[in-house]
Coordinates of C-alpha atoms in Angstrom, one line a residue:
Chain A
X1 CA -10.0 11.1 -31.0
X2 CA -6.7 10.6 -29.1
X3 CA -6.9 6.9 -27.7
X4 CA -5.5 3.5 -26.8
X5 CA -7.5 0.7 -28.0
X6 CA -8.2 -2.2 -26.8
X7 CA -9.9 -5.7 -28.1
X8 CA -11.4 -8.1 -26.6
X9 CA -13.3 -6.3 -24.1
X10 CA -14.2 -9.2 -22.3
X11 CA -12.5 -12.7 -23.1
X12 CA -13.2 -16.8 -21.6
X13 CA -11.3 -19.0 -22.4
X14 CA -9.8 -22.5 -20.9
X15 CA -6.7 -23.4 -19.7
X16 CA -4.0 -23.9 -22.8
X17 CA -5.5 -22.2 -25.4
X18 CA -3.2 -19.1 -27.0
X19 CA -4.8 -16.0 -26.9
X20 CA -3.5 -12.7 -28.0
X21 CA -5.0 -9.3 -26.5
X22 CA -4.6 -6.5 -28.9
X23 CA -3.4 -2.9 -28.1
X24 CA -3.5 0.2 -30.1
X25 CA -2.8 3.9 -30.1
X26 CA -2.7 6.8 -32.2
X27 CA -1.0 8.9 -30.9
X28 CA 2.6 8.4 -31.9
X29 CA 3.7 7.2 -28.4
X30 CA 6.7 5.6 -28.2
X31 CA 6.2 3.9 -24.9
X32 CA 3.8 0.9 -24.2
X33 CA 3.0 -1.1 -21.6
X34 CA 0.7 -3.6 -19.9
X35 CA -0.7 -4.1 -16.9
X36 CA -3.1 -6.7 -15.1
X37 CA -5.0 -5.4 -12.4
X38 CA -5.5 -7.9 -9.1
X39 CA -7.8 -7.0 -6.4
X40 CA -5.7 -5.6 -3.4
X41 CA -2.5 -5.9 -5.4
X42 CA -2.8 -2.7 -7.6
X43 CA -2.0 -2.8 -11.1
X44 CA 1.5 -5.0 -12.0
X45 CA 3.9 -4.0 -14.9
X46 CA 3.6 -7.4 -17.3
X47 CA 6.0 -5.8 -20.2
X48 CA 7.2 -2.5 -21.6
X49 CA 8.5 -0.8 -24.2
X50 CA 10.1 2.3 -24.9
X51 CA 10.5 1.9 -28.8
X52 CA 10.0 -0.4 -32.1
X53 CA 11.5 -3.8 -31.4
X54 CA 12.7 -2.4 -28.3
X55 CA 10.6 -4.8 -25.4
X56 CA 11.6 -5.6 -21.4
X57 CA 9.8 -7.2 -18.1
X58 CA 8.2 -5.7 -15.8
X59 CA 7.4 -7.0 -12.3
X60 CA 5.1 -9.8 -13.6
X61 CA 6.0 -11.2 -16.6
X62 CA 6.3 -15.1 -16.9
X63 CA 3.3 -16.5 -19.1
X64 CA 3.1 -13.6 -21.1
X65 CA 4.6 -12.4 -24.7
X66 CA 4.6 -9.3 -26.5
X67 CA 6.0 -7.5 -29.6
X68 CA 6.4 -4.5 -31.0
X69 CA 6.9 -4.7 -34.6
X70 CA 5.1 -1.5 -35.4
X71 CA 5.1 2.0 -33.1
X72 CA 1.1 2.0 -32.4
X73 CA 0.5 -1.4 -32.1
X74 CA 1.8 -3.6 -28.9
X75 CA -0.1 -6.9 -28.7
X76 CA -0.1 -9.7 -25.5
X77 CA -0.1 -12.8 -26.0
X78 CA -0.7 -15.6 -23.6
X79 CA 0.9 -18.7 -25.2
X80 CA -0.4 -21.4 -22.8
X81 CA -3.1 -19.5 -20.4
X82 CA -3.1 -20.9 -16.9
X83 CA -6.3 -19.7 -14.2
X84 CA -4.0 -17.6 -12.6
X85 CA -3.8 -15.5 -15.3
X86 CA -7.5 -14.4 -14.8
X87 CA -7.7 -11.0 -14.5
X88 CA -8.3 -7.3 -15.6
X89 CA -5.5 -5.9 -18.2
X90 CA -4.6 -2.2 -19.1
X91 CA -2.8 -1.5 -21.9
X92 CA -0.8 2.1 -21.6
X93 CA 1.2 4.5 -23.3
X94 CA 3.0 7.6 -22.9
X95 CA 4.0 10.4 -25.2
X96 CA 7.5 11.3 -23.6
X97 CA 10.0 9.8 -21.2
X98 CA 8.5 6.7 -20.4
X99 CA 6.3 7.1 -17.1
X100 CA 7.5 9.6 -16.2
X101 CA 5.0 11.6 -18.7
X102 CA 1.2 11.0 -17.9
X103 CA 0.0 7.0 -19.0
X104 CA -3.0 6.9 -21.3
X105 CA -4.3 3.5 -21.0
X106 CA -6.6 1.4 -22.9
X107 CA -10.4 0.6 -20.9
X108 CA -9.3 -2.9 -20.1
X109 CA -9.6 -6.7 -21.2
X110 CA -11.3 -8.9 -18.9
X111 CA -9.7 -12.3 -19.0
X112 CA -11.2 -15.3 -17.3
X113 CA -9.3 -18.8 -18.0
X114 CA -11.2 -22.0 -17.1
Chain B
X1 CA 7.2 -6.6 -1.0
X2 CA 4.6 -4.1 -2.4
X3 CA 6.7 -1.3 -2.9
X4 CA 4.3 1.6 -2.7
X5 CA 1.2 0.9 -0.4
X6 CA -2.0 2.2 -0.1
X7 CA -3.2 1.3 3.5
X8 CA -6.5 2.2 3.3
X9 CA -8.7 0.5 0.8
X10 CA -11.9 2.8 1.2
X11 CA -12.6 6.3 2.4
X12 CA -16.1 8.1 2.6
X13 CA -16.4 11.5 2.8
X14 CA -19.2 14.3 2.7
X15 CA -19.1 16.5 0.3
X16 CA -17.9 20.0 0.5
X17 CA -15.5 18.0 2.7
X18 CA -11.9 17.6 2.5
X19 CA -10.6 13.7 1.4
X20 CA -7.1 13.1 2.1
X21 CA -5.5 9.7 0.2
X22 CA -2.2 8.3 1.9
X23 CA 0.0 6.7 0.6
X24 CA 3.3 5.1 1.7
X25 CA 6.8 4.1 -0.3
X26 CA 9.9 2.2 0.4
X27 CA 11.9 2.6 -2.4
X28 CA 14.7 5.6 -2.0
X29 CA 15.0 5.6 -5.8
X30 CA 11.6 6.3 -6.8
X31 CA 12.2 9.8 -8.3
X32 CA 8.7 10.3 -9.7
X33 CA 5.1 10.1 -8.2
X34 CA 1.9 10.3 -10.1
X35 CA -2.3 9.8 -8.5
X36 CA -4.6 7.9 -11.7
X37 CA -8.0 7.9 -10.9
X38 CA -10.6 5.2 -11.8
X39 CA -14.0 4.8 -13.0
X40 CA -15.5 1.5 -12.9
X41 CA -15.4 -0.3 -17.0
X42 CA -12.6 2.1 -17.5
X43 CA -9.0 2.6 -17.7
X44 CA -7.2 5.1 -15.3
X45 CA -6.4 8.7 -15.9
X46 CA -3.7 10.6 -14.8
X47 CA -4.6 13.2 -12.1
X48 CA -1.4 14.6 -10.8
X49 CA 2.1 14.4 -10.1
X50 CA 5.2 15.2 -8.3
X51 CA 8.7 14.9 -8.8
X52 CA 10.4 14.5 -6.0
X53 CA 12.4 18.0 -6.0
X54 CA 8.8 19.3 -4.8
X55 CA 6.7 18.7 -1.7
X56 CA 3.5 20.4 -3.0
X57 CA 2.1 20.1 -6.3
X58 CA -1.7 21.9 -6.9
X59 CA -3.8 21.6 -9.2
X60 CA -7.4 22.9 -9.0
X61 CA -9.0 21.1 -5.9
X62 CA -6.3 18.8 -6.2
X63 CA -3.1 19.3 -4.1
X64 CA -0.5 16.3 -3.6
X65 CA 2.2 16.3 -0.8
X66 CA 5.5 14.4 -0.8
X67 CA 7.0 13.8 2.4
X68 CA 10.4 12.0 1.4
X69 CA 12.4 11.5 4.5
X70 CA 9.0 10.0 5.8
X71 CA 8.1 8.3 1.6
X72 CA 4.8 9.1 2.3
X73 CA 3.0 10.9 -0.2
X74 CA -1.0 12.3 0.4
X75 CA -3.6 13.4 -1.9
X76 CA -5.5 16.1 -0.8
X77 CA -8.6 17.1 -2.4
X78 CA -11.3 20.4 -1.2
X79 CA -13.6 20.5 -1.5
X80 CA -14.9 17.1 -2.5
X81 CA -17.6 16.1 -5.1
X82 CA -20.0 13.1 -5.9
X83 CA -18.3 13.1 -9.5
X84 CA -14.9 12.4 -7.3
X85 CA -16.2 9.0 -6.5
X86 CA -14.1 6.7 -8.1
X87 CA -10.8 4.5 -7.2
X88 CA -7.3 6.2 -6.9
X89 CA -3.9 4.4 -7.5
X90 CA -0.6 5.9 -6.1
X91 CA 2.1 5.2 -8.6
X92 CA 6.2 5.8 -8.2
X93 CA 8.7 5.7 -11.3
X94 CA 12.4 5.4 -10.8
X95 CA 14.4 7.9 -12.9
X96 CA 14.8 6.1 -16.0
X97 CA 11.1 6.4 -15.7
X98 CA 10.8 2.8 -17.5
X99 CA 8.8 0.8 -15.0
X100 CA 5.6 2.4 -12.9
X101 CA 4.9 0.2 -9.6
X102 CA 1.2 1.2 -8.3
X103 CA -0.6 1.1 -4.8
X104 CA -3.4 -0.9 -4.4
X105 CA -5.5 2.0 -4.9
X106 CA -8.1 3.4 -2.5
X107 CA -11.7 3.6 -3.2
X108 CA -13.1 7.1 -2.6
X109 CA -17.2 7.5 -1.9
X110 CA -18.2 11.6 -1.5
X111 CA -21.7 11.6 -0.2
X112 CA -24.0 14.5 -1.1

């Protein structure tokens, strides 16, 4: 089944502690991207990519890594997790021009930080 | 600045009934515009676009309208259903079509 994966589903942790959210797909995208979703705010671009080793900010991305070493795989990682960070995240990707073509995201992390 | 705004966090609607989804821009360079739609404990889904060569796009029950000297773009959807319940984003992409801004999304509830 075509899909984007996400793990953990649900995540607590406290303030400081590195984290990494995972993100895969299989369906030979070649864009990814994340997304934390904020009551009233919508969801916010955190980082894309439109390639391998090929990453850029979006609208929110200060506190938060990512790499793409490898076309299906595009991990997040929160070095130093601050409370603000607490929220829903999506993990996308698209089969053509970058948004431009449909997103399939991922069902969502829920991050709390304590 | 929210760039692309959904003014109207819910909407209820009977069903059989027409819903109508608003949704307002400010960016002159957004060049593409897509509606996701959201269950709860799920990611969105695409439900239709429009580029912005077009001012009507339909789909099934689905028809968007983009009004661009106005940026407003609508949603229209006839006749409603319970199953259409759910929580709808507005998104607008530039040309490059590397970066997707999104509404705050409005929450739809068709009564039966």
């Amino acid at each position: 089944e075509a899909q984007v994966t996400q793990n953990p589903r649900y995540l607590i942790t406290v303030t400081g502690k590195k984290l990494t959210v995972t993100c895969s797909q299989n369906m030979n995208h070649e864009y990814m991207s994340w997304y934390r979703q904020d009551p009233g705010l919508g969801l916010r671009q955190i980082y894309y990519s439109m390639n391998v080793e090929v990453t850029d900010k979006g609208d929110v991305p200060e506190g938060y890594k990512v790499s793409r070493k490898e076309k299906r795989n595009f991990p997040l990682i929160l070095e130093s997790p601050s409370p603000n960070q607490t929220s829903l995240y999506f993990c996308a990707s698209s089969p053509g021009q970058g948004t431009n073509s449909p997103l399939h995201f991922g069902n969502g992390t829920r991050l709390t930080v304590t | 600045d929210q760039q692309v705004k959904q003014n109207s966090p819910s909407l209820s609607v009977q069903e059989g009934r027409i819903s109508i989804l608003n949704c307002d821009y400010t960016n002159s360079m957004f060049d593409y515009f897509l509606w996701y739609k959201k269950y709860p404990a799920e990611g969105p889904t695409f439900l239709i676009s429009i580029s912005s060569i077009k001012d009507k796009n339909e789909d099934g029950r689905f028809t968007v309208f983009l009004n661009k000297s106005a940026k407003h773009l609508s949603l229209h959807i006839v006749p409603s259903q319970p199953g259409d319940s759910a929580v709808y984003f507005c998104a607008a992409s530039g040309w490059a079509g590397n970066m997707l801004t999104f509404g705050g999304g409005t929450r739809l509830m068709v009564k039966p």
